[in-house]
Amino acid sequence: MASSPLDEPQPAVPYGTPDAPRIAVRGEARLEVDPEIARIGITVTARGRDRRTALDDLTRRNTTVLDLVKSYGDAVERLETGAFSITPELKHGRGERIRTYHGTVHITAELTDFTALGELTTRLADLELTRVDGPWWALRPDSPAHRRARQQAVREAVQRAREYAEALGTSLSALVELADIGAEGAPPAYPQAPGGRMRAMSHAAEDTTAAPLDLEPQRQRVSARINARFTMVPPQL
């Protein structure tokens, strides 16, 4: 038996009807919160007249850096070694005569204890031929701050829709749609603080220990935006 057109599912009317008028609103939230992690980049270098000397020197310095970072225990949440290279430097002139070899290792450390961060960066910068970049402040991807921003954006959308309905002398009846149009302000993997970043390079070991750096954590901005559509009780106009 053929079905009647009335039995077919009807598409939703995009702008509501007189019996079920719709309200479309946007909810937004912007928060400023303390960072949860700080990352620093460490570049260890070495040079020598032959490849083996440069490699041995680089290995020794790399081990010193890793041991120093690991000595901070739970304050260091993550420690990773990135790019490594041994590069010959050619002499100017005829032929391909090698002047010296340059070795480089890049290391990334992620800390959650910001008191230890200042001391560690100072001690690293005190090491021979070691460069320190950072810190880059950030929130974890699953930080509760992101959830708070999203929830606040939803509450603002509901409140805004209620105010529109009250202006018409009526009230909301149902939620039709809630669309996340993307959170904003999430920091990149290595956000750069305004005004530049800390950079230190030591060319020779010092006889005295430098005072720890006083690093002030940079507040993080988290925001969320949503679109929401509601139906309301038909107002008496």
CSV table of C-alpha atoms in Angstrom, one decimal:
chain,number,residue,atom,x,y,z
A,1,MET,CA,0.0,0.0,0.0
A,2,ALA,CA,1.4,3.3,-1.0
A,3,SER,CA,2.1,5.7,1.8
A,4,SER,CA,0.4,9.0,2.0
A,5,PRO,CA,2.5,12.2,1.7
A,6,LEU,CA,1.3,13.0,5.2
A,7,ASP,CA,3.1,9.9,6.5
A,8,GLU,CA,6.5,11.0,5.2
A,9,PRO,CA,8.8,12.8,7.7
A,10,GLN,CA,8.6,16.5,7.2
A,11,PRO,CA,11.8,18.6,7.1
A,12,ALA,CA,12.2,21.0,9.9
A,13,VAL,CA,11.3,24.6,9.2
A,14,PRO,CA,14.5,26.5,9.6
A,15,TYR,CA,13.0,29.7,11.1
A,16,GLY,CA,10.3,28.2,13.2
A,17,THR,CA,6.5,28.7,12.8
A,18,PRO,CA,3.9,31.0,14.5
A,19,ASP,CA,3.1,28.0,16.7
A,20,ALA,CA,6.7,27.4,17.6
A,21,PRO,CA,8.8,30.5,17.0
A,22,ARG,CA,12.5,30.1,17.3
A,23,ILE,CA,15.2,32.2,18.9
A,24,ALA,CA,18.8,32.0,17.7
A,25,VAL,CA,21.6,33.3,20.0
A,26,ARG,CA,25.3,33.0,20.4
A,27,GLY,CA,27.0,32.3,23.7
A,28,GLU,CA,30.6,33.4,24.4
A,29,ALA,CA,33.0,33.0,27.3
A,30,ARG,CA,36.5,34.3,27.9
A,31,LEU,CA,38.6,33.3,30.9
A,32,GLU,CA,42.1,34.1,32.1
A,33,VAL,CA,43.7,31.3,34.1
A,34,ASP,CA,47.1,30.4,35.5
A,35,PRO,CA,49.3,28.1,33.2
A,36,GLU,CA,49.6,24.5,34.1
A,37,ILE,CA,52.9,23.6,32.3
A,38,ALA,CA,56.0,25.4,31.1
A,39,ARG,CA,58.2,24.1,28.3
A,40,ILE,CA,61.9,25.0,27.7
A,41,GLY,CA,64.0,24.2,24.7
A,42,ILE,CA,67.6,23.2,25.3
A,43,THR,CA,70.3,23.1,22.6
A,44,VAL,CA,73.5,21.4,23.3
A,45,THR,CA,76.4,22.0,21.0
A,46,ALA,CA,80.0,20.8,20.5
A,47,ARG,CA,82.8,21.1,18.0
A,48,GLY,CA,86.0,19.3,17.2
A,49,ARG,CA,88.7,19.0,14.6
A,50,ASP,CA,87.5,15.5,13.8
A,51,ARG,CA,84.2,13.8,13.8
A,52,ARG,CA,84.9,11.4,16.7
A,53,THR,CA,86.1,14.2,19.0
A,54,ALA,CA,83.0,16.3,18.3
A,55,LEU,CA,80.7,13.3,18.8
A,56,ASP,CA,82.3,12.3,22.1
A,57,ASP,CA,82.1,15.9,23.4
A,58,LEU,CA,78.5,16.2,22.3
A,59,THR,CA,77.6,12.9,24.0
A,60,ARG,CA,79.2,14.0,27.2
A,61,ARG,CA,77.4,17.4,27.3
A,62,ASN,CA,74.1,15.8,26.3
A,63,THR,CA,74.4,13.3,29.2
A,64,THR,CA,75.2,16.2,31.6
A,65,VAL,CA,72.1,18.1,30.6
A,66,LEU,CA,69.8,15.0,30.8
A,67,ASP,CA,71.1,14.1,34.2
A,68,LEU,CA,70.6,17.6,35.5
A,69,VAL,CA,67.0,17.8,34.2
A,70,LYS,CA,66.2,14.3,35.5
A,71,SER,CA,67.5,15.3,39.0
A,72,TYR,CA,64.4,17.5,39.4
A,73,GLY,CA,62.2,14.4,39.6
A,74,ASP,CA,58.5,14.9,39.6
A,75,ALA,CA,58.9,18.6,38.7
A,76,VAL,CA,59.7,17.5,35.2
A,77,GLU,CA,56.7,16.0,33.5
A,78,ARG,CA,58.2,15.2,30.2
A,79,LEU,CA,61.7,15.1,28.7
A,80,GLU,CA,62.3,14.5,25.0
A,81,THR,CA,65.3,14.5,22.7
A,82,GLY,CA,64.6,16.0,19.2
A,83,ALA,CA,66.9,16.6,16.3
A,84,PHE,CA,70.6,15.5,16.4
A,85,SER,CA,73.3,16.5,13.9
A,86,ILE,CA,77.0,16.3,13.2
A,87,THR,CA,78.0,18.7,10.5
A,88,PRO,CA,81.4,19.3,8.9
A,89,GLU,CA,82.6,22.8,8.2
A,90,LEU,CA,84.6,23.2,5.0
A,91,LYS,CA,87.6,25.4,4.6
A,92,HIS,CA,87.5,28.1,2.0
A,93,GLY,CA,89.6,27.5,-1.0
A,94,ARG,CA,90.2,24.7,-3.4
A,95,GLY,CA,89.1,21.2,-2.6
A,96,GLU,CA,86.8,20.0,0.1
A,97,ARG,CA,89.0,20.1,3.2
A,98,ILE,CA,87.2,20.0,6.5
A,99,ARG,CA,88.0,22.7,9.0
A,100,THR,CA,86.0,21.3,12.0
A,101,TYR,CA,82.9,19.4,12.9
A,102,HIS,CA,79.8,20.9,14.7
A,103,GLY,CA,77.5,18.7,16.7
A,104,THR,CA,74.0,19.7,18.0
A,105,VAL,CA,71.3,18.0,20.1
A,106,HIS,CA,67.9,19.6,20.7
A,107,ILE,CA,66.0,18.7,24.0
A,108,THR,CA,62.6,19.7,25.2
A,109,ALA,CA,61.6,19.7,28.9
A,110,GLU,CA,58.1,20.2,30.3
A,111,LEU,CA,57.8,21.3,33.9
A,112,THR,CA,54.9,21.7,36.3
A,113,ASP,CA,56.8,23.1,39.2
A,114,PHE,CA,57.5,26.8,38.3
A,115,THR,CA,59.7,27.3,41.3
A,116,ALA,CA,62.0,24.6,40.1
A,117,LEU,CA,61.8,26.1,36.6
A,118,GLY,CA,63.8,29.2,37.4
A,119,GLU,CA,66.5,27.3,39.1
A,120,LEU,CA,66.8,24.7,36.4
A,121,THR,CA,67.0,27.2,33.5
A,122,THR,CA,69.7,29.1,35.3
A,123,ARG,CA,71.8,25.9,35.9
A,124,LEU,CA,71.3,24.9,32.3
A,125,ALA,CA,72.4,28.3,31.0
A,126,ASP,CA,75.5,27.9,33.2
A,127,LEU,CA,76.6,24.8,31.3
A,128,GLU,CA,79.2,24.9,28.6
A,129,LEU,CA,78.0,25.6,25.0
A,130,THR,CA,74.4,25.1,26.1
A,131,ARG,CA,71.5,27.3,24.9
A,132,VAL,CA,68.1,27.6,26.7
A,133,ASP,CA,65.0,29.0,25.0
A,134,GLY,CA,61.6,29.7,26.7
A,135,PRO,CA,59.7,29.3,28.8
A,136,TRP,CA,56.5,28.7,26.8
A,137,TRP,CA,53.5,28.7,29.2
A,138,ALA,CA,50.5,26.5,28.4
A,139,LEU,CA,47.5,24.6,29.6
A,140,ARG,CA,47.1,20.9,29.2
A,141,PRO,CA,44.7,19.8,26.4
A,142,ASP,CA,42.3,18.3,29.0
A,143,SER,CA,42.6,21.3,31.4
A,144,PRO,CA,39.4,22.0,33.4
A,145,ALA,CA,39.6,25.6,32.2
A,146,HIS,CA,38.4,24.5,28.7
A,147,ARG,CA,35.4,22.8,30.3
A,148,ARG,CA,34.6,25.9,32.4
A,149,ALA,CA,34.7,28.1,29.3
A,150,ARG,CA,32.4,25.9,27.3
A,151,GLN,CA,29.9,25.6,30.2
A,152,GLN,CA,29.9,29.3,30.7
A,153,ALA,CA,29.3,29.9,27.0
A,154,VAL,CA,26.2,27.6,27.2
A,155,ARG,CA,24.9,29.4,30.3
A,156,GLU,CA,25.3,32.7,28.5
A,157,ALA,CA,23.4,31.5,25.5
A,158,VAL,CA,20.5,30.3,27.6
A,159,GLN,CA,20.4,33.5,29.6
A,160,ARG,CA,20.4,35.6,26.4
A,161,ALA,CA,17.6,33.6,24.9
A,162,ARG,CA,15.5,33.9,28.1
A,163,GLU,CA,16.0,37.7,28.0
A,164,TYR,CA,14.7,37.9,24.4
A,165,ALA,CA,11.7,35.7,25.3
A,166,GLU,CA,11.0,37.8,28.4
A,167,ALA,CA,11.1,41.0,26.2
A,168,LEU,CA,8.2,39.4,24.2
A,169,GLY,CA,6.3,38.5,27.4
A,170,THR,CA,6.8,34.8,27.0
A,171,SER,CA,9.3,32.0,27.9
A,172,LEU,CA,11.5,29.3,26.3
A,173,SER,CA,9.9,25.9,25.6
A,174,ALA,CA,12.7,23.7,24.2
A,175,LEU,CA,16.3,23.6,22.9
A,176,VAL,CA,16.4,22.9,19.2
A,177,GLU,CA,20.1,23.0,18.5
A,178,LEU,CA,23.4,23.6,20.2
A,179,ALA,CA,26.4,24.0,17.9
A,180,ASP,CA,30.1,24.4,19.0
A,181,ILE,CA,31.7,26.9,16.6
A,182,GLY,CA,35.1,26.3,18.0
A,183,ALA,CA,37.1,27.2,21.1
A,184,GLU,CA,39.5,30.2,20.7
A,185,GLY,CA,42.7,31.2,22.4
A,186,ALA,CA,44.1,27.7,22.8
A,187,PRO,CA,47.9,28.3,23.0
A,188,PRO,CA,50.1,26.6,20.4
A,189,ALA,CA,52.6,23.9,21.4
A,190,TYR,CA,55.1,26.6,22.0
A,191,PRO,CA,53.4,29.9,22.7
A,192,GLN,CA,55.7,32.9,22.8
A,193,ALA,CA,55.3,35.4,25.6
A,194,PRO,CA,54.8,39.0,24.7
A,195,GLY,CA,58.0,41.0,24.5
A,196,GLY,CA,60.2,38.1,23.4
A,197,ARG,CA,61.4,35.0,25.2
A,198,MET,CA,64.1,34.1,27.5
A,199,ARG,CA,67.3,33.0,25.7
A,200,ALA,CA,70.6,32.2,27.4
A,201,MET,CA,73.7,30.8,25.9
A,202,SER,CA,76.8,29.7,27.9
A,203,HIS,CA,80.2,29.4,26.2
A,204,ALA,CA,82.2,28.4,29.1
A,205,ALA,CA,81.6,27.0,32.6
A,206,GLU,CA,81.5,29.6,35.3
A,207,ASP,CA,83.3,29.4,38.6
A,208,THR,CA,80.3,30.7,40.6
A,209,THR,CA,76.7,29.6,40.6
A,210,ALA,CA,74.3,32.1,39.2
A,211,ALA,CA,71.2,33.1,41.2
A,212,PRO,CA,68.0,31.4,40.0
A,213,LEU,CA,65.9,33.3,37.5
A,214,ASP,CA,62.6,34.7,38.9
A,215,LEU,CA,60.1,33.7,36.2
A,216,GLU,CA,56.6,35.0,36.4
A,217,PRO,CA,54.0,32.6,34.9
A,218,GLN,CA,52.0,34.2,32.0
A,219,ARG,CA,48.2,34.0,32.4
A,220,GLN,CA,46.5,32.0,29.7
A,221,ARG,CA,43.4,33.1,27.8
A,222,VAL,CA,40.7,30.5,27.1
A,223,SER,CA,37.5,31.2,25.2
A,224,ALA,CA,34.6,29.3,23.8
A,225,ARG,CA,31.7,30.2,21.4
A,226,ILE,CA,28.5,28.4,20.7
A,227,ASN,CA,25.4,28.9,18.6
A,228,ALA,CA,22.1,27.9,20.2
A,229,ARG,CA,18.5,27.8,18.9
A,230,PHE,CA,15.4,27.5,21.1
A,231,THR,CA,11.7,27.4,20.6
A,232,MET,CA,9.5,29.6,22.7
A,233,VAL,CA,5.8,29.7,23.7
A,234,PRO,CA,4.1,31.9,21.1
A,235,PRO,CA,3.9,35.4,22.4
A,236,GLN,CA,0.8,37.6,22.4
A,237,LEU,CA,1.8,40.5,20.2
